[in-house]
Short mmCIF file of C-alpha atoms in Angstrom, two decimals:
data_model
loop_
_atom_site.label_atom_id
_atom_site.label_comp_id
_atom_site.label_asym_id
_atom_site.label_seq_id
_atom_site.Cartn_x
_atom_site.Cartn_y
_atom_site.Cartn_z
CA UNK A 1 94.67 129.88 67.16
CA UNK A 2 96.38 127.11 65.05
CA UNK A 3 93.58 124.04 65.59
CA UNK A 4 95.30 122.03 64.00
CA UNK A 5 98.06 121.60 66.72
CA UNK A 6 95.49 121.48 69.40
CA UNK A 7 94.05 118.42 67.95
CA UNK A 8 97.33 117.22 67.93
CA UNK A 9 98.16 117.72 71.41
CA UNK A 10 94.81 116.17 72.62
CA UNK A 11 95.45 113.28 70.57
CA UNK A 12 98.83 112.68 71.81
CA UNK A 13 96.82 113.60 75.17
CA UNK A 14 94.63 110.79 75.14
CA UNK A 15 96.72 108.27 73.72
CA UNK A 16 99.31 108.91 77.15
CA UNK A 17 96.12 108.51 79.08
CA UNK A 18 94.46 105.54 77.31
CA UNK A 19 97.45 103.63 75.52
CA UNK A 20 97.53 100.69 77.66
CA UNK A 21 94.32 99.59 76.74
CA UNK A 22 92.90 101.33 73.62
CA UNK A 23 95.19 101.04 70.11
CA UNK A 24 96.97 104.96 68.82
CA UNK A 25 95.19 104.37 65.81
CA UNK A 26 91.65 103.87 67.38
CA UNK A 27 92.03 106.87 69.46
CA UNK A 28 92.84 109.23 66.87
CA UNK A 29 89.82 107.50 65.05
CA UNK A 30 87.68 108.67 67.84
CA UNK A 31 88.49 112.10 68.21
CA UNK A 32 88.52 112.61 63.98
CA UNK A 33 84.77 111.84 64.06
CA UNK A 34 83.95 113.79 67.34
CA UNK A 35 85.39 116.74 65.42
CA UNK A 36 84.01 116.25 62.60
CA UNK A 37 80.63 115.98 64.05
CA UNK A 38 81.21 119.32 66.75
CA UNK A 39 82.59 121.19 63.16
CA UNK A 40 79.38 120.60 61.38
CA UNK A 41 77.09 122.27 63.78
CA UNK A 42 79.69 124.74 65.37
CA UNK A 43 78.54 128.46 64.39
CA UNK A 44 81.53 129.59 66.75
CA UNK A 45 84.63 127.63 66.05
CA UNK A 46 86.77 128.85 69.04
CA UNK A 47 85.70 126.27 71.80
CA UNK A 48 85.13 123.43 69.33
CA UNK A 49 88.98 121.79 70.40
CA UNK A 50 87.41 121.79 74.44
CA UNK A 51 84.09 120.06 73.36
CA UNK A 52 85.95 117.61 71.21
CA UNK A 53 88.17 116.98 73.83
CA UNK A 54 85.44 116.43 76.30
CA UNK A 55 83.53 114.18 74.38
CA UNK A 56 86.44 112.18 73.55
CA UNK A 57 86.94 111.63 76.84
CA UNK A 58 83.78 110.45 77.65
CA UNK A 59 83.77 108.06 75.07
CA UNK A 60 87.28 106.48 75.29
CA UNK A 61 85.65 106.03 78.70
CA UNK A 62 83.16 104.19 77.63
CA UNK A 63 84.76 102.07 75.49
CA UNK A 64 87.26 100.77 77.72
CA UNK A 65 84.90 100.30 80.86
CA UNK A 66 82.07 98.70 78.66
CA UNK A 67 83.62 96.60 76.11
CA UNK A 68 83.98 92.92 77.41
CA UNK A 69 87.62 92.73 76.16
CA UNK A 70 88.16 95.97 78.07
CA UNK A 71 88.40 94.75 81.42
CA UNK A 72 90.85 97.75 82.58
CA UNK A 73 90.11 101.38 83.51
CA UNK A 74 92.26 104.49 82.08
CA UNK A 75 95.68 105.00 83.71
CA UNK A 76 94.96 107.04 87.00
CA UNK A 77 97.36 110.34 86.69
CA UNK A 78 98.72 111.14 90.57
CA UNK A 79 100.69 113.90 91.83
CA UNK A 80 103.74 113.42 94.87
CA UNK A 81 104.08 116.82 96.55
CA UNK A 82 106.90 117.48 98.64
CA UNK A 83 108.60 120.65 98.31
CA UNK A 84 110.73 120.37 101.48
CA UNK A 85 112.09 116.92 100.49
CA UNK A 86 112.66 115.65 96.99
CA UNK A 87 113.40 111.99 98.32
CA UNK A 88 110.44 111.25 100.08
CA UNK A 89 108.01 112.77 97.21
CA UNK A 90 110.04 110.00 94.78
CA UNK A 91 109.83 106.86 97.35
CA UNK A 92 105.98 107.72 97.28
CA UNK A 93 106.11 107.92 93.66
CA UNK A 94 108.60 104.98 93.35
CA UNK A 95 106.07 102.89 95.30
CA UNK A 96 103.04 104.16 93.19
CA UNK A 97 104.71 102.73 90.06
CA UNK A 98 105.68 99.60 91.90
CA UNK A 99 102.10 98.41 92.84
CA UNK A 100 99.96 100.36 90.17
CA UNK A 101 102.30 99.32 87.12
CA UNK A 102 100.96 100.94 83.66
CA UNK A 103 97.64 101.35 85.78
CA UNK A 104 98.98 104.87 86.86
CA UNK A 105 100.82 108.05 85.88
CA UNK A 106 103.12 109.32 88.63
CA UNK A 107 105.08 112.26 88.81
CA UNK A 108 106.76 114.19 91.73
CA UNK A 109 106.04 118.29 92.05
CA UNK A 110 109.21 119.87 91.47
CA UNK A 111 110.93 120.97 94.54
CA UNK A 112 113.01 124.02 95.82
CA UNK A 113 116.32 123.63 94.78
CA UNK A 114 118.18 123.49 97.94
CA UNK A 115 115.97 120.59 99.69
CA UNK A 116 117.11 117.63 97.61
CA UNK A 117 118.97 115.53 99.05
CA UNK A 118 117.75 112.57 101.78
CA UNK A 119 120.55 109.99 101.60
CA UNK A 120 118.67 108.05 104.92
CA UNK A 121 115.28 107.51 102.60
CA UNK A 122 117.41 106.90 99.23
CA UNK A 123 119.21 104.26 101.62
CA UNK A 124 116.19 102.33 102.62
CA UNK A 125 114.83 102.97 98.67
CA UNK A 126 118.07 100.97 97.50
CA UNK A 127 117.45 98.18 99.84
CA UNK A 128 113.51 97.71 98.77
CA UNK A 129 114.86 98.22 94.99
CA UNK A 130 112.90 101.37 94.41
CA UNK A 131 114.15 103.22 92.11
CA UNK A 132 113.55 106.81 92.33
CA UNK A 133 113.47 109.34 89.23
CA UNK A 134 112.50 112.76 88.85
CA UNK A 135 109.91 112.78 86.56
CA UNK A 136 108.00 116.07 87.10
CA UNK A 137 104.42 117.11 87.46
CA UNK A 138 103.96 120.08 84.79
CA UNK A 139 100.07 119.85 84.26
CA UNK A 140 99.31 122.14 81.58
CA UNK A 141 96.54 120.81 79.62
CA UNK A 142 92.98 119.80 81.34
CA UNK A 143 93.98 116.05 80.08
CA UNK A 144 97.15 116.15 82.46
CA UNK A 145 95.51 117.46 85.36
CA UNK A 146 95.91 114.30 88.33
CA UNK A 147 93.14 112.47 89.15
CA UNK A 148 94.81 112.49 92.82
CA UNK A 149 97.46 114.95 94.39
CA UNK A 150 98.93 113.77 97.23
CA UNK A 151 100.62 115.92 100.13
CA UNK A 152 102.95 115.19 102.02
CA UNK A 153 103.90 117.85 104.50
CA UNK A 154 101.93 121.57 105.56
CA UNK A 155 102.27 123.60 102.35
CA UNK A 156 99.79 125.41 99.98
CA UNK A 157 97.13 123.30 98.25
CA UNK A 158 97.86 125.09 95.35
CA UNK A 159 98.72 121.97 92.74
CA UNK A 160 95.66 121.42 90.17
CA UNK A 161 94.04 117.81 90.72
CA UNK A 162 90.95 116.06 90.45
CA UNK A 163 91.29 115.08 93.96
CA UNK A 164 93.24 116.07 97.08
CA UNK A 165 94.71 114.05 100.13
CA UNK A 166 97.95 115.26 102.78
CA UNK A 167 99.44 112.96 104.27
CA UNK A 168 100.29 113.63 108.25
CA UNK A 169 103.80 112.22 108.48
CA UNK A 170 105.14 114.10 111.30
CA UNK A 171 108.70 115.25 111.16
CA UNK A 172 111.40 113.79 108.80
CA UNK A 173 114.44 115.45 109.50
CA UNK A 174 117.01 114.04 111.50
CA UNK A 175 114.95 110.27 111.86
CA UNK A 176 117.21 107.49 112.86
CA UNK A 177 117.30 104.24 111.08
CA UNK A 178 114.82 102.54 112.68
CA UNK A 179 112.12 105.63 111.76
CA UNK A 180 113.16 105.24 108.54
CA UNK A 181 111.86 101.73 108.02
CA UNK A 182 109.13 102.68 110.39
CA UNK A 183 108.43 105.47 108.08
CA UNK A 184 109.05 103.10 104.85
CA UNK A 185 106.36 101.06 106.09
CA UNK A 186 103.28 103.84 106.72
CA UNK A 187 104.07 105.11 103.05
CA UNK A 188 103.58 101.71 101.85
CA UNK A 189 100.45 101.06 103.66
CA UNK A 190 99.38 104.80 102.36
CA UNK A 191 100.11 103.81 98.83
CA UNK A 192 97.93 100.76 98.88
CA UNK A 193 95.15 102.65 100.24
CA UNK A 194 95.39 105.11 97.75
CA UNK A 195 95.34 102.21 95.07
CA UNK A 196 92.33 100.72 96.12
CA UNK A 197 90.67 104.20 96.61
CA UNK A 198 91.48 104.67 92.81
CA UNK A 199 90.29 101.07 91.50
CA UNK A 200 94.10 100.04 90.88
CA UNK A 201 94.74 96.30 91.23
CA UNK A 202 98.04 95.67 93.54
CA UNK A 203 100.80 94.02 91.07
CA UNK A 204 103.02 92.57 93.91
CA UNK A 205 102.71 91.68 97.31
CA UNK A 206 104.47 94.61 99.86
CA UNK A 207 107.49 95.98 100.23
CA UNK A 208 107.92 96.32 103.55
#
């Protein structure tokens, strides 16, 4: 195993995660002497990369939640799942990034390829000036598992998170207008909930 990459890609890990509120250099200072101290008393080298990244963790943690200057938590990493509707997973996710700001990570599970279209919800996205992306939830690493994944219709629970919620939205096929902005406003109210679940402070008033 090539170690040296590893560290890399925890680095780069915990600088996506901490970044708004902790310096690249600082981090990288962090995990050097948490490896350095793991290598010295390692007699097995081969988990040393999952220790270090553990107990950087715990102390970028503690840094930014004890410092006085460091009045604001880690960016919380969430998860819009939505197979069956590509549209609705990104007005979620559009309205995640819209209240939490750089307070939180949002990405949107990728979708089968022949559900992606919702022009009704894109409509009423325009006209709240959401914009929606496709930015795709691909966790890999333990550092890029969510903190929350967040369902939104009956499917498999099979997305890695920290935390689980499904959303009971009822049918979204075929809703007239007037759903839709019915529907607009019980994500919203969703979204803030989910925010103050997580500790995010609300950056603008609502939407809807």
């Amino acid at each position: 195993m090539n170690h040296e990459s590893v560290y890399t890609t925890i680095v780069e890990d915990l600088q996506a995660r901490y970044g708004h509120a902790l310096q690249a250099e600082e981090i990288a200072s962090v995990v050097a002497g948490i490896r350095a101290s793991h290598e010295a008393t390692a007699t097995v080298s081969t988990f040393v990369p999952v220790l270090v990244e553990r107990s950087a963790t715990a102390a970028l943690e503690g840094i930014v939640l004890t410092e006085p200057m460091r009045l604001v938590s880690r960016r919380r990493g969430i998860a819009v799942v939505a197979r069956n509707n590509r549209a609705l997973a990104e007005v979620v996710a559009a309205m995640l990034r819209h209240h939490g700001g750089s307070a939180v990570d949002v990405a949107t599970l990728a979708t089968h390829p022949e559900n992606t279209d919702d022009r009704l919800l894109e409509q009423r996205a325009g006209l709240l000036g959401l914009e929606l992306t496709g930015e795709t939830y691909r966790p890999h690493r333990l550092l890029e598992t969510a903190d929350l994944v967040i369902y939104l219709d009956e499917e498999a629970t099979d997305v890695a998170g920290r935390s689980y919620a499904t959303w009971d939205l009822g049918p979204i096929d075929g809703i007239s207008a007037h759903q839709a902005r019915r529907l607009m406003y019980e994500l919203e109210r969703n979204v803030l909930d989910v925010l103050d679940q997580l500790g995010v402070e609300r950056r603008v008033e609502a939407l809807v």
